[in-house]
XYZ file of C-alpha atoms in Angstrom:
536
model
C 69.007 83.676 103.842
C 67.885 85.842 101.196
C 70.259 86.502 98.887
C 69.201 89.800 97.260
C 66.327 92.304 96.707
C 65.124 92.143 93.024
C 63.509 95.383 92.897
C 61.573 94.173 89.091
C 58.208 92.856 89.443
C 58.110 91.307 86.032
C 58.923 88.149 86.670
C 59.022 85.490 89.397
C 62.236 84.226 90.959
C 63.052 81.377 89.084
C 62.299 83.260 85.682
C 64.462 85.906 86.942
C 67.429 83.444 87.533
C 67.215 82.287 83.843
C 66.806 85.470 82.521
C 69.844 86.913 84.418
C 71.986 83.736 83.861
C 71.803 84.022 80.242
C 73.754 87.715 80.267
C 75.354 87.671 83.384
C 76.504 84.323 84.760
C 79.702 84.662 82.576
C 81.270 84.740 79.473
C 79.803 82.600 76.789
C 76.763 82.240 78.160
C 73.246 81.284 76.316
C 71.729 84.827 75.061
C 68.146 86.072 76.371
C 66.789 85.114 72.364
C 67.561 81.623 73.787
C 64.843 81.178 76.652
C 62.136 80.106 75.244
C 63.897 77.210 74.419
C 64.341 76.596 78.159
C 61.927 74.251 79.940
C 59.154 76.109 81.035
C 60.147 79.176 79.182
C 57.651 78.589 75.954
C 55.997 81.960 75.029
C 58.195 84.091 76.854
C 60.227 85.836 73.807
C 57.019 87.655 73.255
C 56.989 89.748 76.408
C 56.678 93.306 76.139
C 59.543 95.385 77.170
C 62.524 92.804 77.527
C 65.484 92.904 75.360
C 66.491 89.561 72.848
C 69.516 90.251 71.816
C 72.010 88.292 73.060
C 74.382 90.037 75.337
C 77.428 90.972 73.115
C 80.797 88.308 73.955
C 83.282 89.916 76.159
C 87.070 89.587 74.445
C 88.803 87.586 75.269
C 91.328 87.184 77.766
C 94.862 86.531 77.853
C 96.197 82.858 78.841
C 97.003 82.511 82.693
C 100.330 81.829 82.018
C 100.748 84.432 79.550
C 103.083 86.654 82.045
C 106.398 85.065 82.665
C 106.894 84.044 86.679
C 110.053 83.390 88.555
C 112.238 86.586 88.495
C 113.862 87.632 91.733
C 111.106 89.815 93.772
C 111.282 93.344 92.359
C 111.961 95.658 95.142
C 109.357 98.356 95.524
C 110.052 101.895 93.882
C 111.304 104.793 97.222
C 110.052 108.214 96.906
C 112.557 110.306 98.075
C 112.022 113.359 100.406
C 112.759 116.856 98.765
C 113.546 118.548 102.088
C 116.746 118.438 103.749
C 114.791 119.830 107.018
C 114.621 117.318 109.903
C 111.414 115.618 110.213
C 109.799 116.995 107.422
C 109.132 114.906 104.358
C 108.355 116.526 101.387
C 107.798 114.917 97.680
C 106.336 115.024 94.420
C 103.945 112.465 93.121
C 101.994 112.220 89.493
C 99.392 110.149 88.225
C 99.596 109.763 84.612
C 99.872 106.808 82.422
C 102.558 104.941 81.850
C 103.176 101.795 79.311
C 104.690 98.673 80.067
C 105.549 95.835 77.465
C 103.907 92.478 78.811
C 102.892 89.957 76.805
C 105.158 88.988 73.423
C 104.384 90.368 70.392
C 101.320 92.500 71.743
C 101.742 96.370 71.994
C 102.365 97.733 75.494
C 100.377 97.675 78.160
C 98.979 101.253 78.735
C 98.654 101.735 83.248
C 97.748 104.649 85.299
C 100.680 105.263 87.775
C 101.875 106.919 90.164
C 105.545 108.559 89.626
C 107.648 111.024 90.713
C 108.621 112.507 87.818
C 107.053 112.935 84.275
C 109.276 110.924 82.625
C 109.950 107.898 85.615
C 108.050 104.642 84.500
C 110.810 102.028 85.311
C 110.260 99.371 87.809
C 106.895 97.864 89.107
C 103.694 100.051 88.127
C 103.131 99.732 92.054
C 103.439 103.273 93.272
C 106.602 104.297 95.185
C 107.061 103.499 99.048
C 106.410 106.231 100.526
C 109.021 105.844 104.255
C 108.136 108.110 106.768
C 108.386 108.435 110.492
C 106.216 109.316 113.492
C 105.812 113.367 114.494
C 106.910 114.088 110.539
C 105.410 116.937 109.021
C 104.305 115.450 105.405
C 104.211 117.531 102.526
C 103.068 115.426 99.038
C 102.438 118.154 95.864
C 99.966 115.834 93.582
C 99.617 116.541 89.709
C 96.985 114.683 88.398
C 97.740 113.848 84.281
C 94.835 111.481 83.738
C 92.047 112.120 81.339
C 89.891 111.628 84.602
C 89.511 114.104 88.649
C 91.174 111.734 91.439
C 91.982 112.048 94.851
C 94.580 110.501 96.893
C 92.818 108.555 100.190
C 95.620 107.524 102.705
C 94.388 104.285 103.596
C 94.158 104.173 107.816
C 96.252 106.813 108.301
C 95.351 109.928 111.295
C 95.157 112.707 109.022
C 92.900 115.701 108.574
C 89.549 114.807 107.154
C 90.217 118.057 104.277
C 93.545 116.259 103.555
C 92.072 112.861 102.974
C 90.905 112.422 99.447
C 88.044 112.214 100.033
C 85.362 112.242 96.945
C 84.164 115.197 97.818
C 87.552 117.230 97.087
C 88.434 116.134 93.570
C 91.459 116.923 91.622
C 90.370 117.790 88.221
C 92.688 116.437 85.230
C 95.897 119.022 84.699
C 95.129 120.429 88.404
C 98.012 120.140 91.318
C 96.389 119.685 95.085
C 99.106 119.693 97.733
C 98.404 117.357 100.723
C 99.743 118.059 104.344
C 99.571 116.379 107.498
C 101.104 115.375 110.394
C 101.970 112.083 111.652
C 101.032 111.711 115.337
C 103.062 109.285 118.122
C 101.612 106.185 117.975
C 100.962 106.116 114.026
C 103.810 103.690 113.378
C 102.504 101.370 111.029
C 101.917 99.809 107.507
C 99.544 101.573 104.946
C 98.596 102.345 101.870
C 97.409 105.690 99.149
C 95.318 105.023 96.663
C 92.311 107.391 94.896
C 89.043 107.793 96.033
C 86.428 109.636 93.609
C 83.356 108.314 93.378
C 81.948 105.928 90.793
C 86.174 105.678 89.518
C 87.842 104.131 92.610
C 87.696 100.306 91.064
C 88.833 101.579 87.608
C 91.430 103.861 88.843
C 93.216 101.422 91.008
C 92.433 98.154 88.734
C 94.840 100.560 86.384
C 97.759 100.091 88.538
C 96.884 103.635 91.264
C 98.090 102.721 94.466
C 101.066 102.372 96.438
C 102.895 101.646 99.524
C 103.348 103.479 103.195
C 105.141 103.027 105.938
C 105.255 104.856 109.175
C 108.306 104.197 111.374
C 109.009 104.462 115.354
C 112.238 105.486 116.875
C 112.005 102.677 119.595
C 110.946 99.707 117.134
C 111.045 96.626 118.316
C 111.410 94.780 115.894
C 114.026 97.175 114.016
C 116.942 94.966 113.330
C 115.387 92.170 111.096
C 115.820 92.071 107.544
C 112.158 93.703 106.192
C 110.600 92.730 102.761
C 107.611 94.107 101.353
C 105.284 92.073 99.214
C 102.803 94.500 97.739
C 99.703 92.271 96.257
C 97.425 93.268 93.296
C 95.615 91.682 91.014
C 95.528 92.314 86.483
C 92.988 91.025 84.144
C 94.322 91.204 80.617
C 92.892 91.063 77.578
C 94.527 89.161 75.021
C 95.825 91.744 73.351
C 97.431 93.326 75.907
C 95.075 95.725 77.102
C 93.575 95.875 80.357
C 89.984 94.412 80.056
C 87.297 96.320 81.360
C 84.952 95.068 84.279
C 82.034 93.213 83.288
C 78.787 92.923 84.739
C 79.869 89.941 87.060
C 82.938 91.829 87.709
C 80.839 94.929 88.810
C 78.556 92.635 91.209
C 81.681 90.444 92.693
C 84.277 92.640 92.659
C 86.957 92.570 90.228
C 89.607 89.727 90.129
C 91.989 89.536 87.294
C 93.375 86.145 85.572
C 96.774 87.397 87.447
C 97.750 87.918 90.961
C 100.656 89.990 91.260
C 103.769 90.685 93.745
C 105.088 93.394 93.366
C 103.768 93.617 89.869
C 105.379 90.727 89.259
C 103.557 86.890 88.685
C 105.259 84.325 90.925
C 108.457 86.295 91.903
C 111.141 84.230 93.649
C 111.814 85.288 97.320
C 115.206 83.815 98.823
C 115.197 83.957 102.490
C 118.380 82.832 104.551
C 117.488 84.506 107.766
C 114.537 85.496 109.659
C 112.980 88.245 107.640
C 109.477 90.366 108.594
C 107.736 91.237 105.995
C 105.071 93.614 105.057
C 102.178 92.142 103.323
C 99.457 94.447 101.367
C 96.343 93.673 100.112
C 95.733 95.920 97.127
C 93.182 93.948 94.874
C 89.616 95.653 94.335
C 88.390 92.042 95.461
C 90.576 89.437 95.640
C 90.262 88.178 99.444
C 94.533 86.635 100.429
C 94.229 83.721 102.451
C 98.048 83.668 103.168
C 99.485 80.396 103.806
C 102.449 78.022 102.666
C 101.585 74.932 100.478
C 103.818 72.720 103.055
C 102.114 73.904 105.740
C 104.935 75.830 107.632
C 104.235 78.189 110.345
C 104.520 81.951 110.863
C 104.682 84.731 113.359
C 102.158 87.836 113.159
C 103.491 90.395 114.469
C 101.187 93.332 113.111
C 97.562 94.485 111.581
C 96.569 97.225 109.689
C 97.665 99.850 112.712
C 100.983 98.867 113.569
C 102.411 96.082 115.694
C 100.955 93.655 118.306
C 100.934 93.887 121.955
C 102.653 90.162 121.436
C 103.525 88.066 118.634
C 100.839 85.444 117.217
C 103.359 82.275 117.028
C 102.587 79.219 114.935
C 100.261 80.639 113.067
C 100.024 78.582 109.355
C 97.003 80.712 107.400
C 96.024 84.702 108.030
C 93.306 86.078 105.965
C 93.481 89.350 104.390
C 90.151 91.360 102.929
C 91.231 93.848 100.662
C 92.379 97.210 102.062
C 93.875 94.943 105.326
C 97.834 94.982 106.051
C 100.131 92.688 108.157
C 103.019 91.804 109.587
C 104.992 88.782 109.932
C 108.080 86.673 110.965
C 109.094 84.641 108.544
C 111.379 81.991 109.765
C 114.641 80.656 107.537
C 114.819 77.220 109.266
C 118.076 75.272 109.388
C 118.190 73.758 105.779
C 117.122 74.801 102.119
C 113.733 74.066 101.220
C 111.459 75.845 99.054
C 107.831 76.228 99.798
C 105.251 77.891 97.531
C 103.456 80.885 99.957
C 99.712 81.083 98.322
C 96.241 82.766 98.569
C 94.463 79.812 99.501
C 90.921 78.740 98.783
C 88.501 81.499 100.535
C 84.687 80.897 99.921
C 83.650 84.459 100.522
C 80.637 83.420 98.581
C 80.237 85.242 95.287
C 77.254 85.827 93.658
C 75.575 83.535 91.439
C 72.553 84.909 89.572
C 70.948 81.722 89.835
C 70.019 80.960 93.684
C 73.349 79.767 95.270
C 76.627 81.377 95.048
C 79.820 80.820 92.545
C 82.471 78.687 93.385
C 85.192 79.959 95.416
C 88.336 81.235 93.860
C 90.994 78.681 92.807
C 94.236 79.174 95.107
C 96.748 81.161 93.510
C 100.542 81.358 94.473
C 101.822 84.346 94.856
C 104.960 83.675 95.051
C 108.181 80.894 95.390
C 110.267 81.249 98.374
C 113.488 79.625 98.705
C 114.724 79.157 101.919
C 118.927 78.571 102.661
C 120.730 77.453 105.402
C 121.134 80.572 107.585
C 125.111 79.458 108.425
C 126.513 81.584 110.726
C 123.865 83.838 110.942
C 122.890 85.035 114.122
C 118.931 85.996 114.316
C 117.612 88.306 116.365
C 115.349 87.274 119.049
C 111.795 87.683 118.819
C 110.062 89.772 121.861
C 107.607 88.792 123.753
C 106.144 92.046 124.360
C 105.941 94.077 120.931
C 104.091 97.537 122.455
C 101.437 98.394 124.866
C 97.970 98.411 123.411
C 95.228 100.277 125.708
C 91.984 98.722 125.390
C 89.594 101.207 124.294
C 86.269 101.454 126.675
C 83.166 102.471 124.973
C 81.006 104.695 125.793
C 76.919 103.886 126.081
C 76.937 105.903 122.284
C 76.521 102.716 119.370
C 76.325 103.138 116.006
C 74.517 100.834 113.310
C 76.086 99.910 110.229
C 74.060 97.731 107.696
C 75.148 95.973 104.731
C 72.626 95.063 102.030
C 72.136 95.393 98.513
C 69.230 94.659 95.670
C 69.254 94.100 92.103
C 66.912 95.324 88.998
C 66.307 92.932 86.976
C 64.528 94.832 84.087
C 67.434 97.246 84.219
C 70.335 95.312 84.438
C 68.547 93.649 80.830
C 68.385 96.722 78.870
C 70.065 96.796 75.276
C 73.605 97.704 76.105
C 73.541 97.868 80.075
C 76.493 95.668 80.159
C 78.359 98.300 77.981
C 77.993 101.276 80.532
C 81.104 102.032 82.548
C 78.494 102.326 85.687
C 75.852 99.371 85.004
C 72.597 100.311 85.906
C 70.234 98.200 88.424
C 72.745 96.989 90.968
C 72.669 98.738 94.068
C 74.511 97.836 96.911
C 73.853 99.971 99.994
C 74.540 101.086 103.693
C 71.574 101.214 106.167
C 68.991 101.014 103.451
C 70.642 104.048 101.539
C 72.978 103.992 98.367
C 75.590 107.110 98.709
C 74.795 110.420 98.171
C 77.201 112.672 98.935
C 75.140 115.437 99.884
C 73.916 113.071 102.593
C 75.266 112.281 105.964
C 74.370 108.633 107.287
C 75.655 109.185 110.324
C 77.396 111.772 113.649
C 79.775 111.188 116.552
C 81.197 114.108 118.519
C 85.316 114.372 118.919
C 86.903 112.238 121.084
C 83.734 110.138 122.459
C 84.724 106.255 121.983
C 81.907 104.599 120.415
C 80.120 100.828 119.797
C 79.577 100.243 116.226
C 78.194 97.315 115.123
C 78.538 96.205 111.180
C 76.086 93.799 110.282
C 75.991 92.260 106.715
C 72.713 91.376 105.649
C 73.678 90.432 101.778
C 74.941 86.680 101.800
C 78.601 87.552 100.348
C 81.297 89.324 102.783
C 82.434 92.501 102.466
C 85.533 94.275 104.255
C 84.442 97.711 106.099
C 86.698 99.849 106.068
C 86.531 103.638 108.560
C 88.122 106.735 106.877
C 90.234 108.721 109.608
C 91.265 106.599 112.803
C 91.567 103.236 113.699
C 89.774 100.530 115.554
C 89.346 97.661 117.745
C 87.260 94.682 117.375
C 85.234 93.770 120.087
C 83.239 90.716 119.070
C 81.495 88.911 116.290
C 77.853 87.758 115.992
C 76.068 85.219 114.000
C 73.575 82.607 114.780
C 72.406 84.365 118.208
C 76.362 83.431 119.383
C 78.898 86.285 120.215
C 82.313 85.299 120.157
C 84.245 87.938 122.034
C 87.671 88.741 120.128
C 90.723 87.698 121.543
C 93.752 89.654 119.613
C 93.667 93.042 120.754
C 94.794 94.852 117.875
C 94.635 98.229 115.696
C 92.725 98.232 112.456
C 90.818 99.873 109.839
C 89.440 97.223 107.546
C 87.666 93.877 108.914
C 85.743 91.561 107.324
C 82.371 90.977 107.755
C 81.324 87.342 107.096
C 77.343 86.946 105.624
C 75.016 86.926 108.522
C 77.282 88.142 110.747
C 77.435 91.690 113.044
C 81.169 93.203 114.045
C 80.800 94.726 116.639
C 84.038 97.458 116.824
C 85.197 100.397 119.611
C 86.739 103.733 117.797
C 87.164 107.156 118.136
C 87.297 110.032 116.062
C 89.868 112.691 116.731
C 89.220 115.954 114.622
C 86.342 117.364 112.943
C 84.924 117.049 109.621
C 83.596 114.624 107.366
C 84.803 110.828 107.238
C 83.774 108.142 104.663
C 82.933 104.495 105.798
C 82.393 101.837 102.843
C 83.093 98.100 101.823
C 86.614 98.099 100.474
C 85.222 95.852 97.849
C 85.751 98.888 95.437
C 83.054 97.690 93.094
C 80.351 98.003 95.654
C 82.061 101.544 96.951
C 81.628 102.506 93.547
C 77.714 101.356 93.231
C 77.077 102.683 96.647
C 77.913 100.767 99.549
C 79.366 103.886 101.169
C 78.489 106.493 103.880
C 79.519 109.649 105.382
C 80.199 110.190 108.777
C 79.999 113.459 110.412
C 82.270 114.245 113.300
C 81.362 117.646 115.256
């Protein structure tokens, strides 16, 4: 499979491999002024039109181990309601920045955050939980106190497409926007806010903006075990203590920092002496979670991105999660203390090399160390076998085409100082042939028809697509001329699509108005992978 477009005509592939490895394969690399000592590169540094300075060093980063690991899980920040009105939920939240003292004898750590008051910057830089329930009238006044507009998307949840931050309704620095919706029956779930303005999504959250949500049912099933939530991001850290800025591989990847994070926390303990579910987020810009155990001990899922199961998954001993994606799970005490290590695996999802090939995958990182005691006399709660009903939705004969590819300018991406630019030029990563443009709209679908989409991914890394507005169900995956029909009938709003392979989904739109549709690789949002939908 091809790899990529190169849009440049001025040189051949394998000159255009050099060329690109020399600026962009990663730090330290062998400048452009270098090539012609490269076999078959004699006579090349007199080219018209090509830069030869070497591409300047990016700074350097701070050790892996530079953040101490090991403290007790931090629990996650509650913003409370301001109404004392049944059913309504009404709050206050700011984005500002907010410093946090990190690494030894380096000054603070300056984040963007989200509080509820001006003054409020203790605990994790992970937004507040925001803990709602089903049929609440929501109610969230948003001051915006950074230096740049933002929105606030929330991530899968059924609300108006006017009240969905959407890039197209920015709130300019110093400006308050208050958000309203409802949350229908059925909405139970675990989600997530976070901004969406165009071209500043990646930086915005890689800066600490985004935080928890969850939407509660009054007949829960699974309301009387212990809950935990482990809230994932990622940091990449200069040495000094700032956070670094992307770089050009960062840009055509998707960001992952030297750091993964719990909670804003590196390797938190977890103690577990019961059964405990626990709510898992993804909320890197990149980093794909291959959850598992390092002793290989099993699991329970017991919910996606849209809520609960119609039945638990038992024995299950790895779950991957693209970024954006949620779940739920049953984590089991056992009857003696043990301690496991529960990591992000070892996911190939095939980064891009700009040399023919990809990059290795990531090394596995552990997330955290989970001590498990003897439960005693603790009674657990047993497990259902039925969680909810899920109806199966049936599409209609309307299908909708979703393409994933992407193309890179050479001669562009090699100008003096490209790597510099807070957008990098010649990288474009696109949807049906198209980079966004928001005065365009890639596609329509009337209210309430249930539609076929299929998401195919024509670039030969995955990306997670992710559906603004409602969820969905996955139908079936494609590659090779096989279809695999799914088997887990489930809610969502992210999915990964592997290279090669088409997705095809059911879903249906409820209100009217415009809904975005993107990779949640917020990189490639930024640089275009993103669409507008049009429901009329």
């Amino acid at each position: 499979m091809k790899r990529r477009v190169f849009l440049s005509g001025l040189l051949g592939a394998a000159t255009a491999s050099l060329f690109a490895r020399a600026s962009l394969a990663g730090e330290g690399a062998q400048g452009i002024s270098g090539m012609a000592d490269m076999p078959g590169m004699a006579g090349m540094s007199g080219m018209s039109g090509m830069d030869h300075t070497p591409m300047p060093t990016p700074a350097a980063l701070a050790a892996v181990d530079a953040l101490p690991a090991g403290a007790p899980l931090a629990n996650l920040r509650v913003l409370a309601s301001e109404s004392q009105q049944a059913g309504v939920f009404r709050a206050t939240l700011i984005a500002q920045p907010a410093t946090h003292a990190l690494l030894a004898d380096k000054p603070p750590t300056t984040f963007w955050q989200y509080d509820a008051s001006a003054a409020n910057h203790d605990g994790p830089v992970i937004g507040p939980r925001i803990d709602v329930r089903e049929g609440d009238r929501v109610e969230i006044r948003f001051v915006n106190r950074l230096p740049q507009p933002t929105t606030i998307h929330w991530h899968g949840l059924p609300v108006p497409p006017d009240q969905d931050g959407n890039p197209a309704n920015p709130i300019a620095p110093g400006a308050t926007h208050v958000y309203r919706f409802t949350l229908p029956k059925g909405s139970a779930g675990t989600y997530w806010y976070h901004p969406h303005p165009h071209m500043q999504t990646a930086e915005q959250v890689y800066r600490g903006l985004a935080g928890p949500i969850v939407v509660r049912a009054a007949d829960d099933p699974l309301a009387a075990w212990p809950e935990r939530h482990l809230f994932v991001s990622d940091l990449k850290l200069s040495a000094d203590g700032a956070i670094a800025a992307n770089s050009m591989m960062d840009w055509m990847n998707g960001r992952e920092g030297q750091f993964v994070l719990v909670n804003g926390a590196r390797e938190p303990r977890i103690d577990v002496v019961r059964d405990e579910r626990w709510r898992v987020w993804n909320g890197c810009n990149a980093r794909y979670l291959l959850l598992a155990f390092d002793d290989g001990r099993a699991f329970a899922q017991v919910g996606t991105d849209g809520g609960l199961l119609g039945a638990p998954r038992e024995g299950v001993t790895s779950l991957l999660l693209a970024p954006g994606e949620r779940a739920e799970l049953i984590v089991r005490a056992g009857q003696g203390a043990s301690t496991a290590r529960l990591l992000a695996a070892q996911y190939d999802r095939r980064k891009m090399a700009m040399t023919h090939g990809s990059l290795p995958p990531t090394p596995v990182a552990t997330l955290a160390q989970v001590h498990f005691g003897s439960q005693g006399d603790i009674a657990n709660p047993t497990l259902p076998a039925q969680l909810r009903p899920i109806a199966a939705l049936t599409p209609s004969n309307v299908k909708k085409s979703v393409v994933f590819s992407e193309a890179m300018d050479m001669h562009a991406m090699h100008q003096p100082g490209a790597s510099k630019l807070a957008m990098p030029k010649g990288m474009r990563f696109m949807i049906n042939g198209e980079s966004y443009d928001a005065a365009r709209i890639t596609l329509t679908s009337r209210r309430n028809e249930v539609e076929q989409w299929t998401i195919a991914n024509q670039t030969d890394m995955d990306h997670p697509f992710h559906l603004h507005g409602t969820q969905f169900q996955v139908l079936a995956r494609e590659a090779d001329g096989k279809r695999i029909d799914e088997t887990v009938l489930a809610w969502r709003d992210t999915v990964n699509v592997k290279p090669g392979e088409s997705v095809h989904v059911a879903t249906v739109q409820r209100e009217a108005g415009d809904r975005m549709f993107h990779c949640h690789i917020l990189e490639h949002e930024d640089l275009g992978m993103m669409g507008t939908l049009r429901v009329t």
